[in-house]
Amino acid sequence: MTDAAAPAAKTPTLPDAQTVTDVRHWTDRLFSFRCTRPASLRFRSGEFVMIGLMGDNRKPLLRAYSIASPSWDEELEFYSIKVQDGPLTSKLQHIQPGDQIILRPKPVGTLVHDALLPGKRIWFFATGTGFAPFASLLRDPQTYTDYDEVIITHTCREVGELQYGKELIDSIRQDELLAELIGEGFADKLRYYPTTTREESPKMGRITDLMRSGEVFKDLGVAPLNPETDRAMVCGNLAFNLEIKDMLEDYGLEEGANSKPAHYVVEKAFLD
Ligand code: A2P
């Protein structure tokens, strides 16, 4: 923690240090924070960087975090789990505005528009903190200019875990800058499909089960995924990623990469 009264010379300067500007705690398991952005950092929506803190052994303790903010934002935003005995997040969850974090300014990742072939509809499938890269992509004008329809599904255990995503979707729908850039009707393209698995909510169940039963397609009034029209990006826990990957393959979609764009891409959400 920084001490404003301490002489500057005594304040340890971390390598690749950035300053925390805002912290919000969403549940006892989730928080988000914002920090300064290195002037030279350019990234594509959906990419991640390594961030962390100095460990007790004076070695940086770093983990991969998707950048949740859009590439036009002057600050960076991250969305994180809190794991009480997690090496990094047990400490990171206590950061306050003014504190420093380490941020290696080398963005990489597969959840990028460049890895997908053109299509009509894009599906973003998230569980838990896997929402983070989509928080960036959903604020990228390209998402709406490339596709006629944008569907974001978010499956969490409890209702409170949906709040970060819900507020973000609400703010996007009212975003005047995006409306100006893409056109007034852009918000109509955005469909939001939140589900919970362990607490009562209007839509219960894992998204994978809701796809298998056809319920999600019925609810949204769209046909099941089809490689001719649909593209998908997936970010969640490992079991979810593996399961939905198989399902996407069964629909006939093929996995893409930066070097070989195709129909869908997958990234694992960070778990400390
Ligand atoms: P569930 O409560 O049935 O395990 P977590 O917080 O553990 O990362 O999980 C986030 C959400 O992802 C939970 O709602 C969880 O449902 C769901 N989930 C976990 N594994 C899978 C899977 N294989 N397929 C679909 N959803 C999953």
PDB file of N, CA, C and O in Angstrom, residues 228-263:
ATOM      1  N   GLU A 228     -22.424 -21.566 -41.449  1.00  0.00           N
ATOM      2  CA  GLU A 228     -22.664 -20.588 -42.527  1.00  0.00           C
ATOM      3  C   GLU A 228     -22.856 -19.180 -41.967  1.00  0.00           C
ATOM      4  O   GLU A 228     -22.459 -18.207 -42.597  1.00  0.00           O
ATOM      5  N   THR A 229     -23.504 -19.105 -40.784  1.00  0.00           N
ATOM      6  CA  THR A 229     -23.918 -17.798 -40.267  1.00  0.00           C
ATOM      7  C   THR A 229     -23.304 -17.427 -38.919  1.00  0.00           C
ATOM      8  O   THR A 229     -23.148 -16.241 -38.637  1.00  0.00           O
ATOM      9  N   ASP A 230     -23.014 -18.421 -38.088  1.00  0.00           N
ATOM     10  CA  ASP A 230     -22.667 -18.149 -36.694  1.00  0.00           C
ATOM     11  C   ASP A 230     -21.167 -18.245 -36.400  1.00  0.00           C
ATOM     12  O   ASP A 230     -20.481 -19.143 -36.895  1.00  0.00           O
ATOM     13  N   ARG A 231     -20.714 -17.334 -35.559  1.00  0.00           N
ATOM     14  CA  ARG A 231     -19.344 -17.353 -35.055  1.00  0.00           C
ATOM     15  C   ARG A 231     -19.435 -17.360 -33.532  1.00  0.00           C
ATOM     16  O   ARG A 231     -20.422 -16.868 -32.981  1.00  0.00           O
ATOM     17  N   ALA A 232     -18.408 -17.890 -32.861  1.00  0.00           N
ATOM     18  CA  ALA A 232     -18.481 -17.964 -31.407  1.00  0.00           C
ATOM     19  C   ALA A 232     -17.132 -17.723 -30.756  1.00  0.00           C
ATOM     20  O   ALA A 232     -16.087 -18.095 -31.308  1.00  0.00           O
ATOM     21  N   MET A 233     -17.176 -17.070 -29.599  1.00  0.00           N
ATOM     22  CA  MET A 233     -16.006 -16.933 -28.735  1.00  0.00           C
ATOM     23  C   MET A 233     -16.404 -17.479 -27.370  1.00  0.00           C
ATOM     24  O   MET A 233     -17.511 -17.214 -26.897  1.00  0.00           O
ATOM     25  N   VAL A 234     -15.498 -18.243 -26.767  1.00  0.00           N
ATOM     26  CA  VAL A 234     -15.792 -18.945 -25.515  1.00  0.00           C
ATOM     27  C   VAL A 234     -14.751 -18.577 -24.461  1.00  0.00           C
ATOM     28  O   VAL A 234     -13.552 -18.613 -24.749  1.00  0.00           O
ATOM     29  N   CYS A 235     -15.211 -18.239 -23.250  1.00  0.00           N
ATOM     30  CA  CYS A 235     -14.257 -18.011 -22.164  1.00  0.00           C
ATOM     31  C   CYS A 235     -14.902 -18.393 -20.837  1.00  0.00           C
ATOM     32  O   CYS A 235     -15.879 -17.782 -20.406  1.00  0.00           O
ATOM     33  N   GLY A 236     -14.357 -19.428 -20.217  1.00  0.00           N
ATOM     34  CA  GLY A 236     -14.907 -19.863 -18.934  1.00  0.00           C
ATOM     35  C   GLY A 236     -13.982 -20.844 -18.273  1.00  0.00           C
ATOM     36  O   GLY A 236     -12.798 -20.922 -18.619  1.00  0.00           O
ATOM     37  N   ASN A 237     -14.537 -21.609 -17.327  1.00  0.00           N
ATOM     38  CA  ASN A 237     -13.683 -22.590 -16.656  1.00  0.00           C
ATOM     39  C   ASN A 237     -13.373 -23.751 -17.605  1.00  0.00           C
ATOM     40  O   ASN A 237     -14.028 -23.925 -18.633  1.00  0.00           O
ATOM     41  N   LEU A 238     -12.375 -24.530 -17.239  1.00  0.00           N
ATOM     42  CA  LEU A 238     -11.849 -25.540 -18.163  1.00  0.00           C
ATOM     43  C   LEU A 238     -12.908 -26.558 -18.610  1.00  0.00           C
ATOM     44  O   LEU A 238     -13.041 -26.852 -19.802  1.00  0.00           O
ATOM     45  N   ALA A 239     -13.694 -27.069 -17.646  1.00  0.00           N
ATOM     46  CA  ALA A 239     -14.699 -28.084 -17.977  1.00  0.00           C
ATOM     47  C   ALA A 239     -15.726 -27.521 -18.960  1.00  0.00           C
ATOM     48  O   ALA A 239     -16.123 -28.186 -19.931  1.00  0.00           O
ATOM     49  N   PHE A 240     -16.124 -26.285 -18.717  1.00  0.00           N
ATOM     50  CA  PHE A 240     -17.090 -25.618 -19.604  1.00  0.00           C
ATOM     51  C   PHE A 240     -16.504 -25.455 -21.006  1.00  0.00           C
ATOM     52  O   PHE A 240     -17.151 -25.765 -22.010  1.00  0.00           O
ATOM     53  N   ASN A 241     -15.269 -24.964 -21.067  1.00  0.00           N
ATOM     54  CA  ASN A 241     -14.630 -24.755 -22.375  1.00  0.00           C
ATOM     55  C   ASN A 241     -14.598 -26.048 -23.183  1.00  0.00           C
ATOM     56  O   ASN A 241     -14.905 -26.055 -24.382  1.00  0.00           O
ATOM     57  N   LEU A 242     -14.218 -27.135 -22.508  1.00  0.00           N
ATOM     58  CA  LEU A 242     -14.086 -28.415 -23.220  1.00  0.00           C
ATOM     59  C   LEU A 242     -15.447 -28.905 -23.707  1.00  0.00           C
ATOM     60  O   LEU A 242     -15.587 -29.383 -24.842  1.00  0.00           O
ATOM     61  N   GLU A 243     -16.450 -28.739 -22.835  1.00  0.00           N
ATOM     62  CA  GLU A 243     -17.782 -29.236 -23.180  1.00  0.00           C
ATOM     63  C   GLU A 243     -18.382 -28.442 -24.346  1.00  0.00           C
ATOM     64  O   GLU A 243     -18.908 -29.017 -25.302  1.00  0.00           O
ATOM     65  N   ILE A 244     -18.269 -27.130 -24.283  1.00  0.00           N
ATOM     66  CA  ILE A 244     -18.903 -26.316 -25.332  1.00  0.00           C
ATOM     67  C   ILE A 244     -18.123 -26.415 -26.645  1.00  0.00           C
ATOM     68  O   ILE A 244     -18.706 -26.351 -27.729  1.00  0.00           O
ATOM     69  N   LYS A 245     -16.826 -26.633 -26.536  1.00  0.00           N
ATOM     70  CA  LYS A 245     -15.994 -26.827 -27.739  1.00  0.00           C
ATOM     71  C   LYS A 245     -16.518 -28.047 -28.527  1.00  0.00           C
ATOM     72  O   LYS A 245     -16.698 -27.973 -29.740  1.00  0.00           O
ATOM     73  N   ASP A 246     -16.765 -29.137 -27.813  1.00  0.00           N
ATOM     74  CA  ASP A 246     -17.317 -30.340 -28.459  1.00  0.00           C
ATOM     75  C   ASP A 246     -18.661 -30.044 -29.108  1.00  0.00           C
ATOM     76  O   ASP A 246     -18.954 -30.499 -30.212  1.00  0.00           O
ATOM     77  N   MET A 247     -19.478 -29.257 -28.390  1.00  0.00           N
ATOM     78  CA  MET A 247     -20.798 -28.935 -28.929  1.00  0.00           C
ATOM     79  C   MET A 247     -20.687 -28.088 -30.193  1.00  0.00           C
ATOM     80  O   MET A 247     -21.395 -28.312 -31.178  1.00  0.00           O
ATOM     81  N   LEU A 248     -19.775 -27.111 -30.166  1.00  0.00           N
ATOM     82  CA  LEU A 248     -19.599 -26.243 -31.343  1.00  0.00           C
ATOM     83  C   LEU A 248     -19.119 -27.070 -32.533  1.00  0.00           C
ATOM     84  O   LEU A 248     -19.567 -26.864 -33.666  1.00  0.00           O
ATOM     85  N   GLU A 249     -18.231 -28.027 -32.267  1.00  0.00           N
ATOM     86  CA  GLU A 249     -17.749 -28.906 -33.344  1.00  0.00           C
ATOM     87  C   GLU A 249     -18.925 -29.722 -33.902  1.00  0.00           C
ATOM     88  O   GLU A 249     -19.024 -29.934 -35.103  1.00  0.00           O
ATOM     89  N   ASP A 250     -19.809 -30.171 -32.999  1.00  0.00           N
ATOM     90  CA  ASP A 250     -20.980 -30.941 -33.447  1.00  0.00           C
ATOM     91  C   ASP A 250     -21.912 -30.100 -34.330  1.00  0.00           C
ATOM     92  O   ASP A 250     -22.585 -30.623 -35.210  1.00  0.00           O
ATOM     93  N   TYR A 251     -21.965 -28.782 -34.059  1.00  0.00           N
ATOM     94  CA  TYR A 251     -22.769 -27.899 -34.924  1.00  0.00           C
ATOM     95  C   TYR A 251     -22.074 -27.667 -36.269  1.00  0.00           C
ATOM     96  O   TYR A 251     -22.629 -27.029 -37.154  1.00  0.00           O
ATOM     97  N   GLY A 252     -20.814 -28.132 -36.363  1.00  0.00           N
ATOM     98  CA  GLY A 252     -20.081 -27.979 -37.626  1.00  0.00           C
ATOM     99  C   GLY A 252     -19.118 -26.811 -37.652  1.00  0.00           C
ATOM    100  O   GLY A 252     -18.521 -26.505 -38.689  1.00  0.00           O
ATOM    101  N   LEU A 253     -18.945 -26.133 -36.499  1.00  0.00           N
ATOM    102  CA  LEU A 253     -18.021 -24.992 -36.460  1.00  0.00           C
ATOM    103  C   LEU A 253     -16.588 -25.502 -36.275  1.00  0.00           C
ATOM    104  O   LEU A 253     -16.368 -26.512 -35.593  1.00  0.00           O
ATOM    105  N   GLU A 254     -15.636 -24.798 -36.859  1.00  0.00           N
ATOM    106  CA  GLU A 254     -14.226 -25.169 -36.731  1.00  0.00           C
ATOM    107  C   GLU A 254     -13.460 -24.105 -35.949  1.00  0.00           C
ATOM    108  O   GLU A 254     -13.738 -22.909 -36.086  1.00  0.00           O
ATOM    109  N   GLU A 255     -12.470 -24.578 -35.172  1.00  0.00           N
ATOM    110  CA  GLU A 255     -11.707 -23.646 -34.336  1.00  0.00           C
ATOM    111  C   GLU A 255     -10.757 -22.789 -35.165  1.00  0.00           C
ATOM    112  O   GLU A 255     -10.039 -23.304 -36.029  1.00  0.00           O
ATOM    113  N   GLY A 256     -10.755 -21.502 -34.885  1.00  0.00           N
ATOM    114  CA  GLY A 256      -9.898 -20.574 -35.623  1.00  0.00           C
ATOM    115  C   GLY A 256      -8.706 -20.124 -34.798  1.00  0.00           C
ATOM    116  O   GLY A 256      -8.605 -20.418 -33.608  1.00  0.00           O
ATOM    117  N   ALA A 257      -7.809 -19.430 -35.454  1.00  0.00           N
ATOM    118  CA  ALA A 257      -6.643 -18.846 -34.786  1.00  0.00           C
ATOM    119  C   ALA A 257      -6.258 -17.596 -35.556  1.00  0.00           C
ATOM    120  O   ALA A 257      -6.704 -17.402 -36.689  1.00  0.00           O
ATOM    121  N   ASN A 258      -5.420 -16.780 -34.933  1.00  0.00           N
ATOM    122  CA  ASN A 258      -4.938 -15.574 -35.611  1.00  0.00           C
ATOM    123  C   ASN A 258      -4.396 -15.897 -36.992  1.00  0.00           C
ATOM    124  O   ASN A 258      -4.648 -15.193 -37.958  1.00  0.00           O
ATOM    125  N   SER A 259      -3.631 -17.005 -37.061  1.00  0.00           N
ATOM    126  CA  SER A 259      -2.958 -17.371 -38.304  1.00  0.00           C
ATOM    127  C   SER A 259      -3.905 -18.069 -39.291  1.00  0.00           C
ATOM    128  O   SER A 259      -3.618 -18.148 -40.477  1.00  0.00           O
ATOM    129  N   LYS A 260      -5.041 -18.592 -38.779  1.00  0.00           N
ATOM    130  CA  LYS A 260      -5.980 -19.317 -39.647  1.00  0.00           C
ATOM    131  C   LYS A 260      -7.416 -19.076 -39.151  1.00  0.00           C
ATOM    132  O   LYS A 260      -7.965 -19.879 -38.393  1.00  0.00           O
ATOM    133  N   PRO A 261      -8.013 -17.966 -39.548  1.00  0.00           N
ATOM    134  CA  PRO A 261      -9.355 -17.641 -39.057  1.00  0.00           C
ATOM    135  C   PRO A 261     -10.364 -18.730 -39.421  1.00  0.00           C
ATOM    136  O   PRO A 261     -10.277 -19.310 -40.503  1.00  0.00           O
ATOM    137  N   ALA A 262     -11.295 -19.015 -38.501  1.00  0.00           N
ATOM    138  CA  ALA A 262     -12.363 -19.987 -38.787  1.00  0.00           C
ATOM    139  C   ALA A 262     -13.640 -19.547 -38.062  1.00  0.00           C
ATOM    140  O   ALA A 262     -13.980 -18.357 -38.102  1.00  0.00           O
ATOM    141  N   HIS A 263     -14.336 -20.496 -37.382  1.00  0.00           N
ATOM    142  CA  HIS A 263     -15.689 -20.186 -36.883  1.00  0.00           C
ATOM    143  C   HIS A 263     -15.792 -19.890 -35.395  1.00  0.00           C
ATOM    144  O   HIS A 263     -16.747 -19.266 -34.955  1.00  0.00           O
TER     145      HIS A 263
END
